[in-house]
Amino acid sequence: MNVDMLMELAHDYREILRQSVYLTRALDSDGELSTAQVSTLNMVSTEPQRVSVIARNAGIRVPSATEQVIKLEAAGLVRRIADDSDARVVLVELTDAGRAAVDRSNAVRNRRMADALRTLDEAERATITAALPALAKLNGALSP
Amino acid sequence: MNVDMLMELAHDYREILRQSVYLTRALDSDGELSTAQVSTLNMVSTEPQRVSVIARNAGIRVPSATEQVIKLEAAGLVRRIADDSDARVVLVELTDAGRAAVDRSNAVRNRRMADALRTLDEAERATITAALPALAKLNGALSP
DNA sequence: CCTATGTCAGCACGACTGATATTC
DNA sequence: CGAATATCAGTCGTGCTGACATAG
């Protein structure tokens, strides 16, 4: 693939991605949780995580992660606990209410996306399925 | 494709998309123009467009598009002109400075994305190319 | 002493809704 | 008249930097 074709593909994919950003946010419109909140909750859903780890995984700065955590705590969806081995560290843990909320939100979002996918024909869905591994690898290449 | 497979595809694609959203934020920091501004400029780069058309293409509300246009006009990158056939309409047109700025920003961002695409092999890039039309249609299906 | 971790304060950007003109 | 188009005003969510307290 020559340079011109690479640049064209880069441009086209960027455009698709830009639209998706807006649509993903709208996907959450009638829900109780924002996309950022669901992401944060998903990160602590298997085990408690440090604020700094949440920030790194989300690609945001630590103060921004702190803010998210504080809001989620106020909503009763997570709690902040101490780390016995390091008193500077704050671990963020999902509450029962948080687990219920994140499960519910994930289900709603998946269903809406599935509904949109259903409007495509089989061949179109196949191209998306085939591209997912490459897109995942591309994301890896974009990571800092 | 049965329901379970649809939900799985929905989940997998959502996960890819979530990562991409955060990664492209870093990609799109070139210091001069924001992502939203580049998007707006791109929309008027071939011919003048109505504010309402810009809003629809961007997936945002008309007042939000107006706000973007006003900021771009203040920066000297676009100008607002009247539509002879309908006095309610405002057409947004790129200035020479706007064209230079958007060309520069697109080049920087496309080059970064192209660099990432270059780490994929030819077959992987082909799957992405093949999926773009379906992804665009999917975005259309997700639009409200 | 220097670094790591988290929080607070203040700010910027970009979206939204609701309320107007103005024109068709 | 009602509908369409754009703008204005005010608000909210979510990111940022810089300053700070505390712990290692």
mmCIF file of C-alpha atoms (C1' of nucleotides) in Angstrom:
data_model
loop_
_atom_site.group_PDB
_atom_site.id
_atom_site.type_symbol
_atom_site.label_atom_id
_atom_site.label_comp_id
_atom_site.label_asym_id
_atom_site.label_seq_id
_atom_site.Cartn_x
_atom_site.Cartn_y
_atom_site.Cartn_z
ATOM 1 C CA MET A 1 0.000 0.000 0.000
ATOM 2 C CA ASN A 2 1.510 3.317 -1.039
ATOM 3 C CA VAL A 3 1.659 6.489 1.011
ATOM 4 C CA ASP A 4 -1.310 8.162 -0.659
ATOM 5 C CA MET A 5 -3.567 5.195 -0.012
ATOM 6 C CA LEU A 6 -2.405 5.014 3.594
ATOM 7 C CA MET A 7 -3.205 8.684 4.121
ATOM 8 C CA GLU A 8 -6.616 8.260 2.517
ATOM 9 C CA LEU A 9 -7.422 5.286 4.725
ATOM 10 C CA ALA A 10 -6.200 7.237 7.736
ATOM 11 C CA HIS A 11 -8.467 10.143 6.821
ATOM 12 C CA ASP A 12 -11.526 7.982 6.206
ATOM 13 C CA TYR A 13 -11.104 6.020 9.400
ATOM 14 C CA ARG A 14 -10.595 9.214 11.415
ATOM 15 C CA GLU A 15 -13.858 10.530 10.028
ATOM 16 C CA ILE A 16 -15.769 7.374 10.991
ATOM 17 C CA LEU A 17 -14.258 7.516 14.445
ATOM 18 C CA ARG A 18 -15.180 11.148 14.941
ATOM 19 C CA GLN A 19 -18.844 10.376 14.240
ATOM 20 C CA SER A 20 -18.749 7.373 16.531
ATOM 21 C CA VAL A 21 -17.587 9.514 19.420
ATOM 22 C CA TYR A 22 -20.733 11.599 19.289
ATOM 23 C CA LEU A 23 -23.011 8.636 18.727
ATOM 24 C CA THR A 24 -21.546 6.690 21.613
ATOM 25 C CA ARG A 25 -22.330 9.566 23.916
ATOM 26 C CA ALA A 26 -25.885 9.736 22.614
ATOM 27 C CA LEU A 27 -26.174 5.994 23.203
ATOM 28 C CA ASP A 28 -26.227 6.841 26.896
ATOM 29 C CA SER A 29 -28.920 9.521 26.640
ATOM 30 C CA ASP A 30 -31.705 7.937 28.639
ATOM 31 C CA GLY A 31 -29.413 6.084 31.010
ATOM 32 C CA GLU A 32 -28.485 6.911 34.554
ATOM 33 C CA LEU A 33 -24.752 6.726 33.933
ATOM 34 C CA SER A 34 -22.514 8.641 31.543
ATOM 35 C CA THR A 35 -20.047 6.846 29.289
ATOM 36 C CA ALA A 36 -17.129 8.043 31.404
ATOM 37 C CA GLN A 37 -18.809 6.722 34.533
ATOM 38 C CA VAL A 38 -19.488 3.322 32.999
ATOM 39 C CA SER A 39 -15.850 3.107 31.912
ATOM 40 C CA THR A 40 -14.635 3.881 35.412
ATOM 41 C CA LEU A 41 -17.009 1.369 36.964
ATOM 42 C CA ASN A 42 -15.930 -1.295 34.484
ATOM 43 C CA MET A 43 -12.325 -0.751 35.527
ATOM 44 C CA VAL A 44 -13.016 -1.534 39.160
ATOM 45 C CA SER A 45 -15.554 -4.272 38.497
ATOM 46 C CA THR A 46 -13.171 -7.208 38.920
ATOM 47 C CA GLU A 47 -11.043 -5.849 41.763
ATOM 48 C CA PRO A 48 -10.351 -2.568 43.592
ATOM 49 C CA GLN A 49 -7.991 -0.243 41.740
ATOM 50 C CA ARG A 50 -5.854 2.764 42.612
ATOM 51 C CA VAL A 51 -6.927 6.159 41.392
ATOM 52 C CA SER A 52 -3.675 6.425 39.453
ATOM 53 C CA VAL A 53 -4.363 3.108 37.706
ATOM 54 C CA ILE A 54 -7.860 4.225 36.768
ATOM 55 C CA ALA A 55 -6.410 7.421 35.325
ATOM 56 C CA ARG A 56 -3.808 5.570 33.281
ATOM 57 C CA ASN A 57 -6.291 3.026 31.907
ATOM 58 C CA ALA A 58 -8.735 5.747 30.985
ATOM 59 C CA GLY A 59 -6.083 7.901 29.358
ATOM 60 C CA ILE A 60 -6.831 10.834 31.667
ATOM 61 C CA ARG A 61 -4.888 12.695 34.391
ATOM 62 C CA VAL A 62 -5.057 11.748 38.033
ATOM 63 C CA PRO A 63 -7.080 14.809 39.140
ATOM 64 C CA SER A 64 -9.706 13.986 36.521
ATOM 65 C CA ALA A 65 -9.921 10.420 37.784
ATOM 66 C CA THR A 66 -10.249 11.667 41.352
ATOM 67 C CA GLU A 67 -13.161 13.822 40.296
ATOM 68 C CA GLN A 68 -14.922 10.884 38.648
ATOM 69 C CA VAL A 69 -14.382 8.717 41.710
ATOM 70 C CA ILE A 70 -15.737 11.391 44.042
ATOM 71 C CA LYS A 71 -18.885 11.715 41.961
ATOM 72 C CA LEU A 72 -19.376 7.949 41.832
ATOM 73 C CA GLU A 73 -18.854 7.731 45.586
ATOM 74 C CA ALA A 74 -21.433 10.438 46.162
ATOM 75 C CA ALA A 75 -23.827 8.370 44.059
ATOM 76 C CA GLY A 76 -23.118 5.323 46.228
ATOM 77 C CA LEU A 77 -21.671 3.289 43.363
ATOM 78 C CA VAL A 78 -18.103 2.961 44.645
ATOM 79 C CA ARG A 79 -16.329 3.349 47.969
ATOM 80 C CA ARG A 80 -12.797 4.472 48.689
ATOM 81 C CA ILE A 81 -10.755 2.222 50.936
ATOM 82 C CA ALA A 82 -7.229 2.416 52.282
ATOM 83 C CA ASP A 83 -4.322 0.298 51.106
ATOM 84 C CA ASP A 84 -2.758 -1.411 54.143
ATOM 85 C CA SER A 85 0.705 -1.484 52.622
ATOM 86 C CA ASP A 86 0.860 2.155 51.495
ATOM 87 C CA ALA A 87 -1.041 4.925 53.251
ATOM 88 C CA ARG A 88 -0.799 7.270 50.270
ATOM 89 C CA VAL A 89 -2.870 4.935 48.131
ATOM 90 C CA VAL A 90 -6.646 5.040 47.745
ATOM 91 C CA LEU A 91 -8.334 1.926 46.390
ATOM 92 C CA VAL A 92 -11.644 2.278 44.598
ATOM 93 C CA GLU A 93 -14.073 -0.574 45.106
ATOM 94 C CA LEU A 94 -17.450 -1.268 43.520
ATOM 95 C CA THR A 95 -20.467 -1.338 45.823
ATOM 96 C CA ASP A 96 -23.409 -3.693 45.299
ATOM 97 C CA ALA A 97 -25.392 -0.795 43.918
ATOM 98 C CA GLY A 98 -22.484 0.021 41.609
ATOM 99 C CA ARG A 99 -22.342 -3.521 40.303
ATOM 100 C CA ALA A 100 -26.057 -3.544 39.625
ATOM 101 C CA ALA A 101 -25.853 -0.175 37.864
ATOM 102 C CA VAL A 102 -22.911 -1.059 35.657
ATOM 103 C CA ASP A 103 -24.408 -4.423 34.689
ATOM 104 C CA ARG A 104 -27.642 -2.717 33.768
ATOM 105 C CA SER A 105 -25.936 0.027 31.756
ATOM 106 C CA ASN A 106 -23.737 -2.405 29.882
ATOM 107 C CA ALA A 107 -26.764 -4.468 28.971
ATOM 108 C CA VAL A 108 -28.673 -1.426 27.696
ATOM 109 C CA ARG A 109 -25.752 -0.215 25.607
ATOM 110 C CA ASN A 110 -25.104 -3.633 24.124
ATOM 111 C CA ARG A 111 -28.734 -4.024 23.212
ATOM 112 C CA ARG A 112 -28.858 -0.637 21.472
ATOM 113 C CA MET A 113 -25.713 -1.391 19.540
ATOM 114 C CA ALA A 114 -27.093 -4.801 18.607
ATOM 115 C CA ASP A 115 -30.276 -3.139 17.351
ATOM 116 C CA ALA A 116 -28.203 -0.886 15.096
ATOM 117 C CA LEU A 117 -26.162 -3.845 13.882
ATOM 118 C CA ARG A 118 -29.389 -5.615 13.027
ATOM 119 C CA THR A 119 -30.143 -2.958 10.385
ATOM 120 C CA LEU A 120 -27.048 -4.066 8.469
ATOM 121 C CA ASP A 121 -27.089 -7.079 6.192
ATOM 122 C CA GLU A 122 -25.111 -10.204 6.892
ATOM 123 C CA ALA A 123 -22.235 -9.277 4.570
ATOM 124 C CA GLU A 124 -21.841 -5.860 6.178
ATOM 125 C CA ARG A 125 -21.739 -7.325 9.668
ATOM 126 C CA ALA A 126 -19.156 -9.790 8.432
ATOM 127 C CA THR A 127 -16.828 -6.992 7.328
ATOM 128 C CA ILE A 128 -17.066 -5.416 10.791
ATOM 129 C CA THR A 129 -16.438 -8.717 12.523
ATOM 130 C CA ALA A 130 -13.433 -9.309 10.282
ATOM 131 C CA ALA A 131 -11.999 -5.863 11.034
ATOM 132 C CA LEU A 132 -12.194 -6.009 14.835
ATOM 133 C CA PRO A 133 -8.848 -7.765 15.386
ATOM 134 C CA ALA A 134 -7.093 -5.265 13.120
ATOM 135 C CA LEU A 135 -8.770 -2.355 14.902
ATOM 136 C CA ALA A 136 -7.645 -3.721 18.256
ATOM 137 C CA LYS A 137 -4.113 -3.971 16.944
ATOM 138 C CA LEU A 138 -4.377 -0.447 15.572
ATOM 139 C CA ASN A 139 -5.418 0.788 19.011
ATOM 140 C CA GLY A 140 -2.340 -0.875 20.416
ATOM 141 C CA ALA A 141 -0.192 0.964 17.893
ATOM 142 C CA LEU A 142 -1.794 4.272 18.896
ATOM 143 C CA SER A 143 -1.162 3.735 22.602
ATOM 144 C CA PRO A 144 1.541 5.822 24.218
ATOM 145 C CA MET B 1 -26.959 -14.083 12.754
ATOM 146 C CA ASN B 2 -28.660 -14.996 16.018
ATOM 147 C CA VAL B 3 -29.239 -12.741 19.014
ATOM 148 C CA ASP B 4 -26.308 -14.000 21.058
ATOM 149 C CA MET B 5 -23.869 -13.411 18.245
ATOM 150 C CA LEU B 6 -25.277 -9.937 17.684
ATOM 151 C CA MET B 7 -24.853 -9.051 21.363
ATOM 152 C CA GLU B 8 -21.315 -10.391 21.331
ATOM 153 C CA LEU B 9 -20.431 -8.368 18.261
ATOM 154 C CA ALA B 10 -22.040 -5.319 19.855
ATOM 155 C CA HIS B 11 -19.982 -5.812 23.002
ATOM 156 C CA ASP B 12 -16.725 -6.337 21.148
ATOM 157 C CA TYR B 13 -17.219 -3.348 18.907
ATOM 158 C CA ARG B 14 -18.190 -1.127 21.844
ATOM 159 C CA GLU B 15 -15.007 -2.116 23.617
ATOM 160 C CA ILE B 16 -12.857 -1.266 20.571
ATOM 161 C CA LEU B 17 -14.672 2.031 20.213
ATOM 162 C CA ARG B 18 -14.198 2.992 23.842
ATOM 163 C CA GLN B 19 -10.454 2.518 23.538
ATOM 164 C CA SER B 20 -10.327 4.424 20.272
ATOM 165 C CA VAL B 21 -12.093 7.410 21.760
ATOM 166 C CA TYR B 22 -9.408 7.912 24.376
ATOM 167 C CA LEU B 23 -6.524 7.156 22.058
ATOM 168 C CA THR B 24 -7.570 9.603 19.394
ATOM 169 C CA ARG B 25 -7.681 12.373 21.961
ATOM 170 C CA ALA B 26 -3.899 12.176 22.191
ATOM 171 C CA LEU B 27 -3.686 11.813 18.426
ATOM 172 C CA ASP B 28 -5.644 14.982 17.929
ATOM 173 C CA SER B 29 -3.577 17.313 20.062
ATOM 174 C CA ASP B 30 -1.564 19.385 17.641
ATOM 175 C CA GLY B 31 -1.835 22.646 19.528
ATOM 176 C CA GLU B 32 -3.549 24.828 16.975
ATOM 177 C CA LEU B 33 -6.998 23.451 16.264
ATOM 178 C CA SER B 34 -9.303 21.277 18.349
ATOM 179 C CA THR B 35 -10.877 18.120 16.944
ATOM 180 C CA ALA B 36 -14.267 19.764 16.762
ATOM 181 C CA GLN B 37 -12.832 22.708 14.859
ATOM 182 C CA VAL B 38 -11.047 20.516 12.326
ATOM 183 C CA SER B 39 -14.262 18.569 11.794
ATOM 184 C CA THR B 40 -16.243 21.719 11.124
ATOM 185 C CA LEU B 41 -13.630 23.092 8.767
ATOM 186 C CA ASN B 42 -13.518 19.801 6.885
ATOM 187 C CA MET B 43 -17.262 20.006 6.319
ATOM 188 C CA VAL B 44 -17.049 23.359 4.573
ATOM 189 C CA SER B 45 -13.805 22.658 2.735
ATOM 190 C CA THR B 46 -15.362 21.681 -0.585
ATOM 191 C CA GLU B 47 -18.272 24.128 -0.641
ATOM 192 C CA PRO B 48 -20.118 26.503 1.712
ATOM 193 C CA GLN B 49 -22.613 24.748 3.982
ATOM 194 C CA ARG B 50 -25.585 25.757 6.095
ATOM 195 C CA VAL B 51 -25.224 25.764 9.855
ATOM 196 C CA SER B 52 -27.990 23.185 10.084
ATOM 197 C CA VAL B 53 -26.149 20.890 7.681
ATOM 198 C CA ILE B 54 -22.958 21.227 9.698
ATOM 199 C CA ALA B 55 -24.879 20.335 12.840
ATOM 200 C CA ARG B 56 -26.500 17.291 11.267
ATOM 201 C CA ASN B 57 -23.235 15.989 9.796
ATOM 202 C CA ALA B 58 -21.426 16.474 13.078
ATOM 203 C CA GLY B 59 -24.197 14.814 15.075
ATOM 204 C CA ILE B 60 -24.687 17.899 17.242
ATOM 205 C CA ARG B 61 -27.500 20.411 17.759
ATOM 206 C CA VAL B 62 -27.779 23.575 15.745
ATOM 207 C CA PRO B 63 -26.877 25.940 18.630
ATOM 208 C CA SER B 64 -23.680 23.967 19.193
ATOM 209 C CA ALA B 65 -22.785 24.285 15.531
ATOM 210 C CA THR B 66 -23.487 28.015 15.630
ATOM 211 C CA GLU B 67 -21.119 28.339 18.555
ATOM 212 C CA GLN B 68 -18.352 26.533 16.667
ATOM 213 C CA VAL B 69 -18.878 28.675 13.596
ATOM 214 C CA ILE B 70 -18.741 31.879 15.621
ATOM 215 C CA LYS B 71 -15.445 30.851 17.175
ATOM 216 C CA LEU B 72 -13.978 29.891 13.809
ATOM 217 C CA GLU B 73 -15.124 33.187 12.344
ATOM 218 C CA ALA B 74 -13.500 35.097 15.197
ATOM 219 C CA ALA B 75 -10.290 33.209 14.408
ATOM 220 C CA GLY B 76 -10.570 34.255 10.756
ATOM 221 C CA LEU B 77 -10.879 30.690 9.478
ATOM 222 C CA VAL B 78 -14.423 30.907 8.063
ATOM 223 C CA ARG B 79 -16.826 33.640 7.034
ATOM 224 C CA ARG B 80 -20.613 33.674 7.176
ATOM 225 C CA ILE B 81 -22.386 34.655 3.982
ATOM 226 C CA ALA B 82 -26.033 35.005 3.063
ATOM 227 C CA ASP B 83 -27.987 32.602 0.865
ATOM 228 C CA ASP B 84 -29.590 34.592 -1.976
ATOM 229 C CA SER B 85 -32.556 32.275 -2.256
ATOM 230 C CA ASP B 86 -33.447 32.079 1.451
ATOM 231 C CA ALA B 87 -32.748 34.899 3.878
ATOM 232 C CA ARG B 88 -33.037 32.637 6.909
ATOM 233 C CA VAL B 89 -30.025 30.630 5.813
ATOM 234 C CA VAL B 90 -26.413 31.320 6.759
ATOM 235 C CA LEU B 91 -23.740 29.703 4.631
ATOM 236 C CA VAL B 92 -20.357 29.006 6.165
ATOM 237 C CA GLU B 93 -17.402 29.391 3.825
ATOM 238 C CA LEU B 94 -13.730 28.614 4.342
ATOM 239 C CA THR B 95 -11.268 31.522 4.182
ATOM 240 C CA ASP B 96 -7.783 31.174 2.748
ATOM 241 C CA ALA B 97 -6.385 31.114 6.258
ATOM 242 C CA GLY B 98 -8.932 28.446 7.159
ATOM 243 C CA ARG B 99 -7.915 26.299 4.236
ATOM 244 C CA ALA B 100 -4.276 26.547 5.172
ATOM 245 C CA ALA B 101 -5.006 25.697 8.803
ATOM 246 C CA VAL B 102 -7.223 22.710 8.071
ATOM 247 C CA ASP B 103 -4.826 21.324 5.493
ATOM 248 C CA ARG B 104 -2.002 21.561 8.003
ATOM 249 C CA SER B 105 -3.966 19.932 10.836
ATOM 250 C CA ASN B 106 -5.324 17.162 8.641
ATOM 251 C CA ALA B 107 -1.846 16.403 7.415
ATOM 252 C CA VAL B 108 -0.493 16.083 10.952
ATOM 253 C CA ARG B 109 -3.341 13.881 12.153
ATOM 254 C CA ASN B 110 -3.488 11.736 9.049
ATOM 255 C CA ARG B 111 0.223 11.183 9.221
ATOM 256 C CA ARG B 112 -0.019 10.012 12.835
ATOM 257 C CA MET B 113 -2.843 7.657 11.994
ATOM 258 C CA ALA B 114 -1.028 6.455 8.879
ATOM 259 C CA ASP B 115 2.035 5.686 11.000
ATOM 260 C CA ALA B 116 -0.119 3.504 13.208
ATOM 261 C CA LEU B 117 -1.743 1.843 10.180
ATOM 262 C CA ARG B 118 1.714 1.140 8.808
ATOM 263 C CA THR B 119 2.383 -1.210 11.732
ATOM 264 C CA LEU B 120 -0.416 -3.452 10.436
ATOM 265 C CA ASP B 121 0.121 -5.876 7.602
ATOM 266 C CA GLU B 122 -1.579 -5.584 4.248
ATOM 267 C CA ALA B 123 -4.343 -8.082 5.051
ATOM 268 C CA GLU B 124 -5.211 -6.307 8.290
ATOM 269 C CA ARG B 125 -5.447 -2.952 6.569
ATOM 270 C CA ALA B 126 -7.669 -4.558 3.942
ATOM 271 C CA THR B 127 -10.158 -5.694 6.594
ATOM 272 C CA ILE B 128 -10.378 -2.141 7.920
ATOM 273 C CA THR B 129 -10.833 -0.681 4.446
ATOM 274 C CA ALA B 130 -13.558 -3.225 3.746
ATOM 275 C CA ALA B 131 -15.374 -2.412 6.983
ATOM 276 C CA LEU B 132 -15.519 1.371 6.593
ATOM 277 C CA PRO B 133 -18.733 1.487 4.514
ATOM 278 C CA ALA B 134 -20.491 -0.791 6.995
ATOM 279 C CA LEU B 135 -19.240 1.310 9.911
ATOM 280 C CA ALA B 136 -20.535 4.451 8.228
ATOM 281 C CA LYS B 137 -23.914 2.766 7.764
ATOM 282 C CA LEU B 138 -23.830 1.635 11.390
ATOM 283 C CA ASN B 139 -23.221 5.227 12.454
ATOM 284 C CA GLY B 140 -26.232 6.195 10.405
ATOM 285 C CA ALA B 141 -28.328 3.581 12.176
ATOM 286 C CA LEU B 142 -27.190 4.904 15.559
ATOM 287 C CA SER B 143 -28.127 8.463 14.676
ATOM 288 C CA PRO B 144 -31.256 9.829 16.304
ATOM 289 C "C1'" DC C 1 15.500 15.669 50.862
ATOM 290 C "C1'" DC C 2 13.145 13.933 46.875
ATOM 291 C "C1'" DT C 3 9.495 11.295 44.876
ATOM 292 C "C1'" DA C 4 4.853 9.302 44.648
ATOM 293 C "C1'" DT C 5 -0.023 9.659 45.469
ATOM 294 C "C1'" DG C 6 -4.132 11.852 45.828
ATOM 295 C "C1'" DT C 7 -6.985 16.041 46.413
ATOM 296 C "C1'" DC C 8 -8.405 20.891 45.842
ATOM 297 C "C1'" DA C 9 -9.077 25.217 43.191
ATOM 298 C "C1'" DG C 10 -9.785 27.389 39.113
ATOM 299 C "C1'" DC C 11 -10.264 27.244 34.190
ATOM 300 C "C1'" DA C 12 -11.440 25.800 29.155
ATOM 301 C "C1'" DC C 13 -13.949 23.435 25.852
ATOM 302 C "C1'" DG C 14 -17.930 21.761 23.890
ATOM 303 C "C1'" DA C 15 -22.094 19.827 24.287
ATOM 304 C "C1'" DC C 16 -27.162 20.649 25.898
ATOM 305 C "C1'" DT C 17 -32.067 22.968 26.627
ATOM 306 C "C1'" DG C 18 -35.104 26.848 26.344
ATOM 307 C "C1'" DA C 19 -36.211 31.239 24.640
ATOM 308 C "C1'" DT C 20 -36.185 34.517 20.979
ATOM 309 C "C1'" DA C 21 -36.080 36.908 16.218
ATOM 310 C "C1'" DT C 22 -36.539 36.456 11.368
ATOM 311 C "C1'" DT C 23 -38.044 34.460 7.188
ATOM 312 C "C1'" DC C 24 -40.546 31.066 4.413
ATOM 313 C "C1'" DC D 1 -50.830 31.331 10.692
ATOM 314 C "C1'" DG D 2 -47.353 27.418 11.586
ATOM 315 C "C1'" DA D 3 -42.687 25.629 10.304
ATOM 316 C "C1'" DA D 4 -37.846 26.301 9.502
ATOM 317 C "C1'" DT D 5 -33.428 28.618 10.417
ATOM 318 C "C1'" DA D 6 -30.126 30.634 13.142
ATOM 319 C "C1'" DT D 7 -28.743 32.898 17.388
ATOM 320 C "C1'" DC D 8 -28.483 34.073 22.375
ATOM 321 C "C1'" DA D 9 -28.417 32.929 27.357
ATOM 322 C "C1'" DG D 10 -27.524 29.933 30.802
ATOM 323 C "C1'" DT D 11 -26.119 25.303 32.415
ATOM 324 C "C1'" DC D 12 -23.606 20.964 32.792
ATOM 325 C "C1'" DG D 13 -20.089 17.328 32.166
ATOM 326 C "C1'" DT D 14 -15.417 16.371 31.785
ATOM 327 C "C1'" DG D 15 -11.113 17.271 30.733
ATOM 328 C "C1'" DC D 16 -6.763 20.238 32.016
ATOM 329 C "C1'" DT D 17 -2.826 22.712 34.920
ATOM 330 C "C1'" DG D 18 -0.855 24.308 39.178
ATOM 331 C "C1'" DA D 19 -0.634 24.169 44.120
ATOM 332 C "C1'" DC D 20 -0.813 21.510 48.099
ATOM 333 C "C1'" DA D 21 -0.775 17.788 52.027
ATOM 334 C "C1'" DT D 22 0.693 13.500 53.241
ATOM 335 C "C1'" DA D 23 3.388 9.278 53.022
ATOM 336 C "C1'" DG D 24 7.210 6.564 51.346
#
